Short mmCIF file of C-alpha atoms and ligand atoms in Angstrom, two decimals:
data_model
loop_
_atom_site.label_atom_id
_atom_site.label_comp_id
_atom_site.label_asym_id
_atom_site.label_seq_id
_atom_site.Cartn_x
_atom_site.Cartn_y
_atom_site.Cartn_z
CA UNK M 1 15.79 44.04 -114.28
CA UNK M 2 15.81 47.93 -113.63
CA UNK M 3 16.41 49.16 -110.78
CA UNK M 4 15.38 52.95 -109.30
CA UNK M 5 17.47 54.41 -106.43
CA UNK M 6 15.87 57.60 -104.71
CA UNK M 7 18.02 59.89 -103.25
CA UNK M 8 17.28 63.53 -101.87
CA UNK M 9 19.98 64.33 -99.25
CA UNK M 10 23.36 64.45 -98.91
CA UNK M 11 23.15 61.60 -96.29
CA UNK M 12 21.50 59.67 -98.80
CA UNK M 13 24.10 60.71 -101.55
CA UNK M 14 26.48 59.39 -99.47
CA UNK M 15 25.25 56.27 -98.37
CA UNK M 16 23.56 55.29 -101.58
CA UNK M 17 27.36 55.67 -103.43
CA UNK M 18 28.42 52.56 -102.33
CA UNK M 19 25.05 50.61 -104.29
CA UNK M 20 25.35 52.77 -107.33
CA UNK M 21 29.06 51.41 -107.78
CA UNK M 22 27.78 48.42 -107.57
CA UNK M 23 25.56 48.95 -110.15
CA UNK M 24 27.46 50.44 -112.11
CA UNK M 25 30.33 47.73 -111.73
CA UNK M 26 27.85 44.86 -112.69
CA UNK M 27 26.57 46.75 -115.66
CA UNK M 28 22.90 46.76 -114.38
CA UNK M 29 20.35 48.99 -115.66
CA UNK M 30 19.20 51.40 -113.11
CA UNK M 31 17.92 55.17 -112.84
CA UNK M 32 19.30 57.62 -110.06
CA UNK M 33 16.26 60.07 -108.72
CA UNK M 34 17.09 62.70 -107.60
CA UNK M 35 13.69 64.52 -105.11
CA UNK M 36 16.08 68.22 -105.16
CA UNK M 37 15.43 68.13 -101.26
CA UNK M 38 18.71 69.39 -101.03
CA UNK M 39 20.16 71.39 -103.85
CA UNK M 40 22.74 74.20 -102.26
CA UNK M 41 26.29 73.18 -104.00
CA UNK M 42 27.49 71.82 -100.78
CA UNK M 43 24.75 69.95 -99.86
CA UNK M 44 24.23 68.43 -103.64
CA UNK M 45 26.35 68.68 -106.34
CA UNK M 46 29.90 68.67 -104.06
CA UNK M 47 28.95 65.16 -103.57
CA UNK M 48 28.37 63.80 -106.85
CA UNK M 49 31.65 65.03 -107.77
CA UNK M 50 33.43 63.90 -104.90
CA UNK M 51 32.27 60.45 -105.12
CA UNK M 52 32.23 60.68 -109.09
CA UNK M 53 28.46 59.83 -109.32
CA UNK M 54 26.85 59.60 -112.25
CA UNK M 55 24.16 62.34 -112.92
CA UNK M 56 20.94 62.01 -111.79
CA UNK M 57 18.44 60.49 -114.68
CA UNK M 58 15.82 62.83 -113.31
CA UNK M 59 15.83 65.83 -110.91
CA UNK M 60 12.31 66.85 -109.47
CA UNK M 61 13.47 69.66 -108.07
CA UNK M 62 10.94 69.66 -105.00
CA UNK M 63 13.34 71.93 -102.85
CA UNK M 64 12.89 73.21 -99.33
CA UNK M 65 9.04 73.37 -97.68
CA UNK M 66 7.23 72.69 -94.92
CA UNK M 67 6.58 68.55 -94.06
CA UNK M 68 3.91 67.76 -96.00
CA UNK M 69 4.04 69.78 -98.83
CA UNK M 70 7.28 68.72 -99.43
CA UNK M 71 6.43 65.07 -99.08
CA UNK M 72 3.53 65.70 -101.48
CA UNK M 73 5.48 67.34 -104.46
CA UNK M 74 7.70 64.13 -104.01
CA UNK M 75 4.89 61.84 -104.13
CA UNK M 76 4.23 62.96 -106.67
CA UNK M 77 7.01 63.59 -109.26
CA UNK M 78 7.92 60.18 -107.87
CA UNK M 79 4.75 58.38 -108.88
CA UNK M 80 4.85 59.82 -112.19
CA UNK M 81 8.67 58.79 -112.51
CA UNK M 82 7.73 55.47 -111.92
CA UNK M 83 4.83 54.76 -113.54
CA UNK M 84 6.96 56.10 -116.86
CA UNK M 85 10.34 53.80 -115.95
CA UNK M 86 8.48 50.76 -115.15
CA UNK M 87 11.46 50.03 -112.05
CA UNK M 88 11.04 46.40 -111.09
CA UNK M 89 12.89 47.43 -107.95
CA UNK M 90 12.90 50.78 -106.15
CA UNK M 91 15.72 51.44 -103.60
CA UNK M 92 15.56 54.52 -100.51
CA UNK M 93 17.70 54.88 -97.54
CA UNK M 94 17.48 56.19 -94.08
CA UNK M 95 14.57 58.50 -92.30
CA UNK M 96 14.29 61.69 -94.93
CA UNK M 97 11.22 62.98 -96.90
CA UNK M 98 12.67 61.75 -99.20
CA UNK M 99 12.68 58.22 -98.16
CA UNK M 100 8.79 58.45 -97.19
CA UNK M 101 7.91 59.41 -100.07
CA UNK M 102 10.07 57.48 -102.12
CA UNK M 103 8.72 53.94 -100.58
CA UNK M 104 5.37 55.41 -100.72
CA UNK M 105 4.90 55.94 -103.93
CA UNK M 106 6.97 52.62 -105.01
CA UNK M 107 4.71 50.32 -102.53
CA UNK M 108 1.25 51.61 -104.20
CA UNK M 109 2.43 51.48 -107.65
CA UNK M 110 3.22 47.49 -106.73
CA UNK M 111 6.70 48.17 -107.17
CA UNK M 112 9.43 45.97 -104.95
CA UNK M 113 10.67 48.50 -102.23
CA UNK M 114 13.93 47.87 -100.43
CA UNK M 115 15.16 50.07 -97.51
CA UNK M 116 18.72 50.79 -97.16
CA UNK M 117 19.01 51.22 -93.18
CA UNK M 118 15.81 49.88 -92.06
CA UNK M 119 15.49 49.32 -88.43
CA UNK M 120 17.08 51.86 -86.95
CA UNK M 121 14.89 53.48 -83.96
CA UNK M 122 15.23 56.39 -81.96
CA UNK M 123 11.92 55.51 -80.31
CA UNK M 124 11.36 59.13 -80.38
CA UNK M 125 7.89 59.89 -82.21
CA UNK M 126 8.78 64.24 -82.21
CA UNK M 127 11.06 63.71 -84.68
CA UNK M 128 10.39 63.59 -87.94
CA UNK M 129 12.89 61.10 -88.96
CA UNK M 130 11.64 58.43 -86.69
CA UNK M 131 8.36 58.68 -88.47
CA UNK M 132 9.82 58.69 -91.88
CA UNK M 133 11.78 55.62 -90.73
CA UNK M 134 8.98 53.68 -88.91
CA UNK M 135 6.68 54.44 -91.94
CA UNK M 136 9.27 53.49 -94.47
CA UNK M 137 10.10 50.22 -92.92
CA UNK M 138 6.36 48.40 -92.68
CA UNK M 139 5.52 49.99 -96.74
CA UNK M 140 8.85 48.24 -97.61
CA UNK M 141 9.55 44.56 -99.47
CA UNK M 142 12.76 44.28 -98.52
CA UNK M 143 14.56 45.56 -95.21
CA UNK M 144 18.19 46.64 -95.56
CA UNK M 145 18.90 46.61 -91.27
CA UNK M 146 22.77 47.67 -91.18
CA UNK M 147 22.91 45.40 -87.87
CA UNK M 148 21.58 42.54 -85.00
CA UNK M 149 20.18 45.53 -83.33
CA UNK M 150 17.98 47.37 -86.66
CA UNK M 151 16.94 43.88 -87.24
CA UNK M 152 15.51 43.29 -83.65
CA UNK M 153 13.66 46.36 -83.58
CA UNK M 154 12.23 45.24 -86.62
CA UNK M 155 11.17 42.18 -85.52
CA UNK M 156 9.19 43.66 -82.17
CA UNK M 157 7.57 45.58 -84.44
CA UNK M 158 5.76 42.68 -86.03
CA UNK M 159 7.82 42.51 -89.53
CA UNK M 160 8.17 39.09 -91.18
CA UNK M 161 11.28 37.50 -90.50
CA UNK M 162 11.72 36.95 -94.67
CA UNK M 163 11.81 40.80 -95.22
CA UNK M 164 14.83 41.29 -93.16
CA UNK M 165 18.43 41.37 -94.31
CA UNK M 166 21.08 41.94 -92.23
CA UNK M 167 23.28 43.61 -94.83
CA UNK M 168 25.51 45.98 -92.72
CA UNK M 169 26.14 49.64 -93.00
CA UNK M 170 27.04 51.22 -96.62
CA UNK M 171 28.78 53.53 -94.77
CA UNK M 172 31.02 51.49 -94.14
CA UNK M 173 32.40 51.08 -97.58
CA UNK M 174 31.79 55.16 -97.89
CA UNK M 175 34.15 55.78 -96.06
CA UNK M 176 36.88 53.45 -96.51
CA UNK M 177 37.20 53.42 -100.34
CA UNK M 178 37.39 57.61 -100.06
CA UNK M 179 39.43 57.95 -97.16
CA UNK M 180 42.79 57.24 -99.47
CA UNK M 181 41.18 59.26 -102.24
CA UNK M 182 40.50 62.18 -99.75
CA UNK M 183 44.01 61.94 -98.44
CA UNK M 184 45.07 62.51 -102.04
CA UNK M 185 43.04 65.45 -102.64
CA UNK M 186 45.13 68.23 -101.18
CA UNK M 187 45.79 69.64 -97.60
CA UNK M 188 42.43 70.79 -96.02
CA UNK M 189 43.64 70.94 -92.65
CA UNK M 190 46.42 72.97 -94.16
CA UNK M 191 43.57 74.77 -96.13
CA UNK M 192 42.13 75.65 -92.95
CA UNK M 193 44.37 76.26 -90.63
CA UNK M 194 44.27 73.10 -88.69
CA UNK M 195 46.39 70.28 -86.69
CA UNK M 196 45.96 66.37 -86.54
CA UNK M 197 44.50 66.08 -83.23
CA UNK M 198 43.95 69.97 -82.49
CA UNK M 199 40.69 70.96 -82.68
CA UNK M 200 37.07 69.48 -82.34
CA UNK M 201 35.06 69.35 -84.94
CA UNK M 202 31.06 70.14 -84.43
CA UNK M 203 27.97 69.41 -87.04
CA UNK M 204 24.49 70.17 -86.06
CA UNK M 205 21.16 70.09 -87.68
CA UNK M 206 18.67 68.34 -86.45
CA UNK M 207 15.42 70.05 -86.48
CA UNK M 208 14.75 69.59 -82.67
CA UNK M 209 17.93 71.36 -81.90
CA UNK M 210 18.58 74.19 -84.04
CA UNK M 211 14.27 75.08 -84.20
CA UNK M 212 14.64 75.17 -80.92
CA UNK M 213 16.27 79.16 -79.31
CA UNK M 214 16.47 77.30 -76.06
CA UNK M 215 17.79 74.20 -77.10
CA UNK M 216 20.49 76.04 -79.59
CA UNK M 217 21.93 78.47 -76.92
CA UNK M 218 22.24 75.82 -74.51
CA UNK M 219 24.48 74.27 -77.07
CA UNK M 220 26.27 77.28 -77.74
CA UNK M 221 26.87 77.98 -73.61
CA UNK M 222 28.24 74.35 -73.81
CA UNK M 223 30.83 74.59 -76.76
CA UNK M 224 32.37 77.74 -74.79
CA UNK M 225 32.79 75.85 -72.06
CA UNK M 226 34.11 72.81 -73.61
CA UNK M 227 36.69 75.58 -75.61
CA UNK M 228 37.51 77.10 -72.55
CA UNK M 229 38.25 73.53 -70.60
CA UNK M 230 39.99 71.84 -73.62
CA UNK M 231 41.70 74.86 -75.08
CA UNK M 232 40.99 73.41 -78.23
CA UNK M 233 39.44 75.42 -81.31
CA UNK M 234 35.59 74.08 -82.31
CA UNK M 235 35.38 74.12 -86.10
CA UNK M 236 31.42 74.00 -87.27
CA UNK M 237 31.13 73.22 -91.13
CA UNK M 238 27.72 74.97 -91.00
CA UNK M 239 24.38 73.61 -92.26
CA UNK M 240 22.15 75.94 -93.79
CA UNK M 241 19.37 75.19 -91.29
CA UNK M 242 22.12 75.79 -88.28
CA UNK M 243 22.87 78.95 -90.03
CA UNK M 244 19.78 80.49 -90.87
CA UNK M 245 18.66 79.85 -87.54
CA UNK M 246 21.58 81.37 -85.62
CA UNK M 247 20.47 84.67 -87.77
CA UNK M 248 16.66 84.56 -86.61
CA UNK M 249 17.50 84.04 -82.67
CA UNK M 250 20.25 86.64 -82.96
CA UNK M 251 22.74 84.31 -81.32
CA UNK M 252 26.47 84.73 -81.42
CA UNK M 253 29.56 81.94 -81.61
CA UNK M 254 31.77 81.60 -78.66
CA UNK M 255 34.67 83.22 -79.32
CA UNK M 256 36.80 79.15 -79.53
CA UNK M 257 34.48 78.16 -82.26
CA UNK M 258 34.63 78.75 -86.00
CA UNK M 259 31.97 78.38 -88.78
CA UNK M 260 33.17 77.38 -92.13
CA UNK M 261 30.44 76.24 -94.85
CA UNK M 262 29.49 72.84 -95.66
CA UNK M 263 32.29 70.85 -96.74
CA UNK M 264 32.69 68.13 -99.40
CA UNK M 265 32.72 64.78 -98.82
CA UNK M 266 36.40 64.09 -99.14
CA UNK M 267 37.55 66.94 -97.01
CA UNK M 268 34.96 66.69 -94.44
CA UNK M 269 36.49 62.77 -93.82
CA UNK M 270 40.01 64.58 -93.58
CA UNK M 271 38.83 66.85 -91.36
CA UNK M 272 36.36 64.13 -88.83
CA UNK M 273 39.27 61.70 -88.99
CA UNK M 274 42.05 64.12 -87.75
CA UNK M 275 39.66 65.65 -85.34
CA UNK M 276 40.66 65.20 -81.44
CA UNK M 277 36.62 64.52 -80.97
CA UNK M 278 33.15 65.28 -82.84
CA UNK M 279 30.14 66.35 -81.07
CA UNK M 280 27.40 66.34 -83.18
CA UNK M 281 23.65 65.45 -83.73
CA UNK M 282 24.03 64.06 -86.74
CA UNK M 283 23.88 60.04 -87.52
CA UNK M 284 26.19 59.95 -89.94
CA UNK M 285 28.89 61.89 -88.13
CA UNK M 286 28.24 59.26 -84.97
CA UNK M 287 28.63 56.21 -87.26
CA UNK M 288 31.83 58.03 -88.82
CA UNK M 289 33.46 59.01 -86.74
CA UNK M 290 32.82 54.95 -84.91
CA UNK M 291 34.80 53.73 -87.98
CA UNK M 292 37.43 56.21 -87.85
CA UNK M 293 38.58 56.33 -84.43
CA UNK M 294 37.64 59.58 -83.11
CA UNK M 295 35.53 59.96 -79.97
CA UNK M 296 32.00 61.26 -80.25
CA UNK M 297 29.72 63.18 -77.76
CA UNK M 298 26.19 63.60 -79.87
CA UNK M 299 23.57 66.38 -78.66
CA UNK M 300 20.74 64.50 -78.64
CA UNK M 301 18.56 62.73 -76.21
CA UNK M 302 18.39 59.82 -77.66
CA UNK M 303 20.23 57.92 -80.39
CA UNK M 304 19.16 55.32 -82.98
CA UNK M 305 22.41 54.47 -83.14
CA UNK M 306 23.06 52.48 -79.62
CA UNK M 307 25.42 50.62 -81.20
CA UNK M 308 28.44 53.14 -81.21
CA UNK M 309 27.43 53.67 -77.46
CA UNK M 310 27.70 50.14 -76.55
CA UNK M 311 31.49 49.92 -78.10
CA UNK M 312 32.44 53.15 -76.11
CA UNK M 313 32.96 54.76 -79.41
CA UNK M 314 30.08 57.80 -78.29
CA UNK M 315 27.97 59.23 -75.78
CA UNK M 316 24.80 60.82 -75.47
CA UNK M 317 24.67 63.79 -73.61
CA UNK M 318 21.46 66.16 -74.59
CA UNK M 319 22.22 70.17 -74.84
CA UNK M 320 22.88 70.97 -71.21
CA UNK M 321 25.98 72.28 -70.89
CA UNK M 322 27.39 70.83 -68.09
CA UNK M 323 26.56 67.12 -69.30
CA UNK M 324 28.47 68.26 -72.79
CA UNK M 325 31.41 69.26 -70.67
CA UNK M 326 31.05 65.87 -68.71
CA UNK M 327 30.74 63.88 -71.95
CA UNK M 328 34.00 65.89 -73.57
CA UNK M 329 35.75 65.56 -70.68
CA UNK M 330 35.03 61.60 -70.47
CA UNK M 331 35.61 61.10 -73.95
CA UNK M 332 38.76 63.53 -75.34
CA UNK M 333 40.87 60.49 -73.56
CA UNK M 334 39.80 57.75 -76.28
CA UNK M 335 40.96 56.97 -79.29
CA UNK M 336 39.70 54.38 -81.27
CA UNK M 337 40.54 50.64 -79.84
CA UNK M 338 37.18 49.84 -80.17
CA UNK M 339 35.88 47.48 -82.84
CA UNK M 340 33.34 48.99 -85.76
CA UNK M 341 29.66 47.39 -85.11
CA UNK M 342 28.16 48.78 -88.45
CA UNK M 343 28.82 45.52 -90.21
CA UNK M 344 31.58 44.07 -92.81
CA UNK M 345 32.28 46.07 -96.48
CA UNK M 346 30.63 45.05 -98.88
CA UNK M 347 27.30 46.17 -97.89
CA UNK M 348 26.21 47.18 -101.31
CA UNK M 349 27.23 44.49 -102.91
CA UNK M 350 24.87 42.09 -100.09
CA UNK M 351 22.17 44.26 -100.96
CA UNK M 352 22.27 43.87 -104.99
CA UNK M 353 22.45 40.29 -104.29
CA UNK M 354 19.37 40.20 -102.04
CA UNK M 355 17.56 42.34 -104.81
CA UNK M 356 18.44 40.30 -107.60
CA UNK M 357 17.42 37.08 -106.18
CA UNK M 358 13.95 38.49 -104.77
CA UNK M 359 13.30 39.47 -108.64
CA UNK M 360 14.32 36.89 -110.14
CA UNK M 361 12.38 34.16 -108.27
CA UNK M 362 9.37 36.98 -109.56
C1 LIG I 1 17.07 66.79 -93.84
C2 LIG I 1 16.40 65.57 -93.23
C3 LIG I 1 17.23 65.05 -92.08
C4 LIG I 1 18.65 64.79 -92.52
C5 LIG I 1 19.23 66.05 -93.15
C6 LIG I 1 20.60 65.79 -93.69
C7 LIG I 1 13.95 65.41 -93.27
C8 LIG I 1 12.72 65.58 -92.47
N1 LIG I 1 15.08 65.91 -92.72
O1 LIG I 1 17.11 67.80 -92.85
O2 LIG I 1 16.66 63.85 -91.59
O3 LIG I 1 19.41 64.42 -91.39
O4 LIG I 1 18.39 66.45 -94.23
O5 LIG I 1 21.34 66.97 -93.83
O6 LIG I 1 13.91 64.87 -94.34
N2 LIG I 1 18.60 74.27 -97.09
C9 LIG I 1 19.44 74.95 -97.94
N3 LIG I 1 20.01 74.27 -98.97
C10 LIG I 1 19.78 72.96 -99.19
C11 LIG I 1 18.92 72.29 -98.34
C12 LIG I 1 18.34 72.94 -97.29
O7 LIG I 1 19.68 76.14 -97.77
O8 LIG I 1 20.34 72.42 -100.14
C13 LIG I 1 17.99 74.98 -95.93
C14 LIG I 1 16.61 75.56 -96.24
O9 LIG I 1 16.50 76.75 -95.52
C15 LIG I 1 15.70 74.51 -95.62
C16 LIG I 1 16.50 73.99 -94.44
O10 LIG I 1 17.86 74.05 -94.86
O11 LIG I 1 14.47 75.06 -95.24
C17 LIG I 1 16.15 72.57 -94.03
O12 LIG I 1 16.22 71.68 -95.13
P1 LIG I 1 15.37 70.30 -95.13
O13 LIG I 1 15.74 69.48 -96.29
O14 LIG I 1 13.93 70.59 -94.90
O15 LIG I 1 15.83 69.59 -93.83
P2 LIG I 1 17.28 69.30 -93.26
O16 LIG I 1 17.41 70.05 -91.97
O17 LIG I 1 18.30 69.51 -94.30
N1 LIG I 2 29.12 65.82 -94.30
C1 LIG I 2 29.93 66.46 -95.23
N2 LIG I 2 30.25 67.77 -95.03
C2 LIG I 2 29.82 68.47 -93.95
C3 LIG I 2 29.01 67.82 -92.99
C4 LIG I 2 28.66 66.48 -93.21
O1 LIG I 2 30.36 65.85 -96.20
O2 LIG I 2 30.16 69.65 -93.85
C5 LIG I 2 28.73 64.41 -94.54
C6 LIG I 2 29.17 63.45 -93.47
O3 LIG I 2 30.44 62.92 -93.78
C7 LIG I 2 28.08 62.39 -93.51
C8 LIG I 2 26.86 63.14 -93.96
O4 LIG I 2 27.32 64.37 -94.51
O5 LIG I 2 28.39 61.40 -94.48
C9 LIG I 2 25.95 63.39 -92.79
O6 LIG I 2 24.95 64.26 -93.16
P1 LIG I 2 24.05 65.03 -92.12
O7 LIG I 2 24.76 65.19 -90.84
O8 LIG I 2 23.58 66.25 -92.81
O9 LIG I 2 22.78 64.07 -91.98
P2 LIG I 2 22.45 62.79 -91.07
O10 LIG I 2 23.53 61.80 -91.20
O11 LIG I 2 22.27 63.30 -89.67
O12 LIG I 2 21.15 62.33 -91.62
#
């Protein structure tokens, strides 16, 4: 039984830790791919050290590009991978290239696919990741849907009731087996100048945001307001798309909010669980910040992740200013008291399970 998991991202790095342990743990033979979607230090390697990874069997080194040449160069590397490896299994997770092509190339080869985080919808076709996702989830064997909600989108959608698994979130397990190794790593908020409950913290990335002049000033306009109101500093652990962007339109910070680079794993949790709030566009900072506590406003239209919403844990407020102010101003108030809706631990261990048994009856 060998299995393959794909991995690109740092999302993916992230939420893919949790199987690989399990893997490991069990003693099963498996091969880590890496696409080299991401490759910066902080977007890559930071992680594999912080969550003591083993290295990658195979690096294709695709790097940054435009949609479909990117997705190609995966394809391929991928296809070659596996037809040399012979996986009887291939495992992908979430809505990246990476994860299209990954499944792709698996499914066509004959290979068992199993998505980690099927399910999830934005029902928003201009993104990218909602096609990734959709496409992903009808090439794939086996669907990984974190909750009731993934799996019921899955199911209008026509999918056989035998391919879903309601698994939970591995993020679950992410983030609660490093929490009390990141609170053993040293003082970041020290490092950087912060207080338990002092600041806000802000991520954003998402290609319909920071592409977007219009869309990124608006955002901008809104954290000086929301500095000004709260009084609180806004610290913004930069993505290289946020930054490179920022350069191109010319824009300036607001004078409350400070850019730091990327930060590991293990301080970035000190830093989102000591935060007063997060407002972000990211998913993984919404389902995070859920689990620790913190109150989210996410600058998006839409969310695939409804089901922080529905426990109070986040809103969704777009990038008009005034509706971030409204949904900072609503939201600074909570703290935690709501229960997590991404599922029980043990989510990677469910999924090994569910692989193992699928192979083994052939
Ligand atoms: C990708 C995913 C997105 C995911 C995000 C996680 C797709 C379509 N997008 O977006 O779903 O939420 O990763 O962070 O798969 N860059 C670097 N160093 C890196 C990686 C990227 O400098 O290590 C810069 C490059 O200028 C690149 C840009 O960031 O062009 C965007 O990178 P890309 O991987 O295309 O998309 P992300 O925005 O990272
Ligand atoms: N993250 C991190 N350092 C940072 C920003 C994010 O370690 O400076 C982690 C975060 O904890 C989460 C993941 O990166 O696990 C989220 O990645 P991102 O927001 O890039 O992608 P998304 O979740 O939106 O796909």
């Amino acid at each position: 039984m060998r299995f393959s998991v794909v991995l690109g991202t740092r999302p993916e790095i992230v939420k893919m830790s949790p199987i690989v342990r399990e893997l490991q743990r069990r003693g099963l033979d498996f091969a880590l791919v890496h696409t080299g979607q991401h490759y910066s230090y902080e977007m890559d390697r930071v992680f594999f050290r912080d969550l003591e990874l083993p290295e990658p069997t195979t690096n294709l080194e695709v790097g940054s590009g435009a949609h479909g040449a990117q997705t190609g160069k995966m394809l391929a590397g991928l296809e070659r991978f596996f037809q040399e490896s012979k996986p009887d299994v291939v495992l992908v997770q979430g809505d990246t290239n990476t994860v299209l092509a990954g499944a792709l190339a698996a499914v066509k080869l004959g290979i068992l696919v199993g998505h980690v985080e099927a399910g999830l919808r934005s029902f928003d076709r201009t993104m990218p990741e909602e096609i990734n996702r959709v496409m992903a989830d009808h090439v794939s064997d086996l669907l990984f849907a974190p909750t009731e909600v993934s799996a019921s989108n899955l199911r209008a959608e026509g999918l056989p009731e035998e391919r879903i698994h309601v698994t939970g979130n591995t993020i679950v397990d992410a983030v609660r087996e490093n929490l009390e190794i990141a609170a053993g790593k040293g003082d970041t908020l020290g490092a950087l100048g912060l207080r338990e409950g002092g600041y806000i913290l802000t991520t954003l990335h998402r290609q319909e945001n920071v592409d977007s002049r219009d869309r990124l000033a608006n955002i901008l306009v809104g954290l000086e307001r929301v500095g000004t109101e709260t009084g609180l500093e806004i610290i913004w652990p930069m993505h290289p798309r946020a930054k490179k962007n920022l350069e191109t339109f010319g824009l300036e910070l607001p004078s409350r909010v400070r850019a730091v680079n990327p930060l590991g794993f293990l301080e970035f949790l000190q830093v989102e669980g000591a935060a007063a709030l997060a407002l972000t566009d990211s998913g993984g900072v919404q389902e995070e910040s859920c689990i620790l506590g913190v109150p989210c406003v996410t600058l998006r239209d839409n969310t695939e992740r409804p089901e922080t919403v529905k426990v109070g844990a986040n809103v969704v407020v777009g990038t008009d200013p005034s509706r971030i102010v409204e949904g900072v101003r609503s939201m600074l108030p909570r703290r935690g008291g709501w229960a997590c809706p991404l599922g029980e631990s043990g989510a990677g261990g469910r999924i090994v399970d569910i692989c193992l048994g699928r192979t083994n009856r052939g």
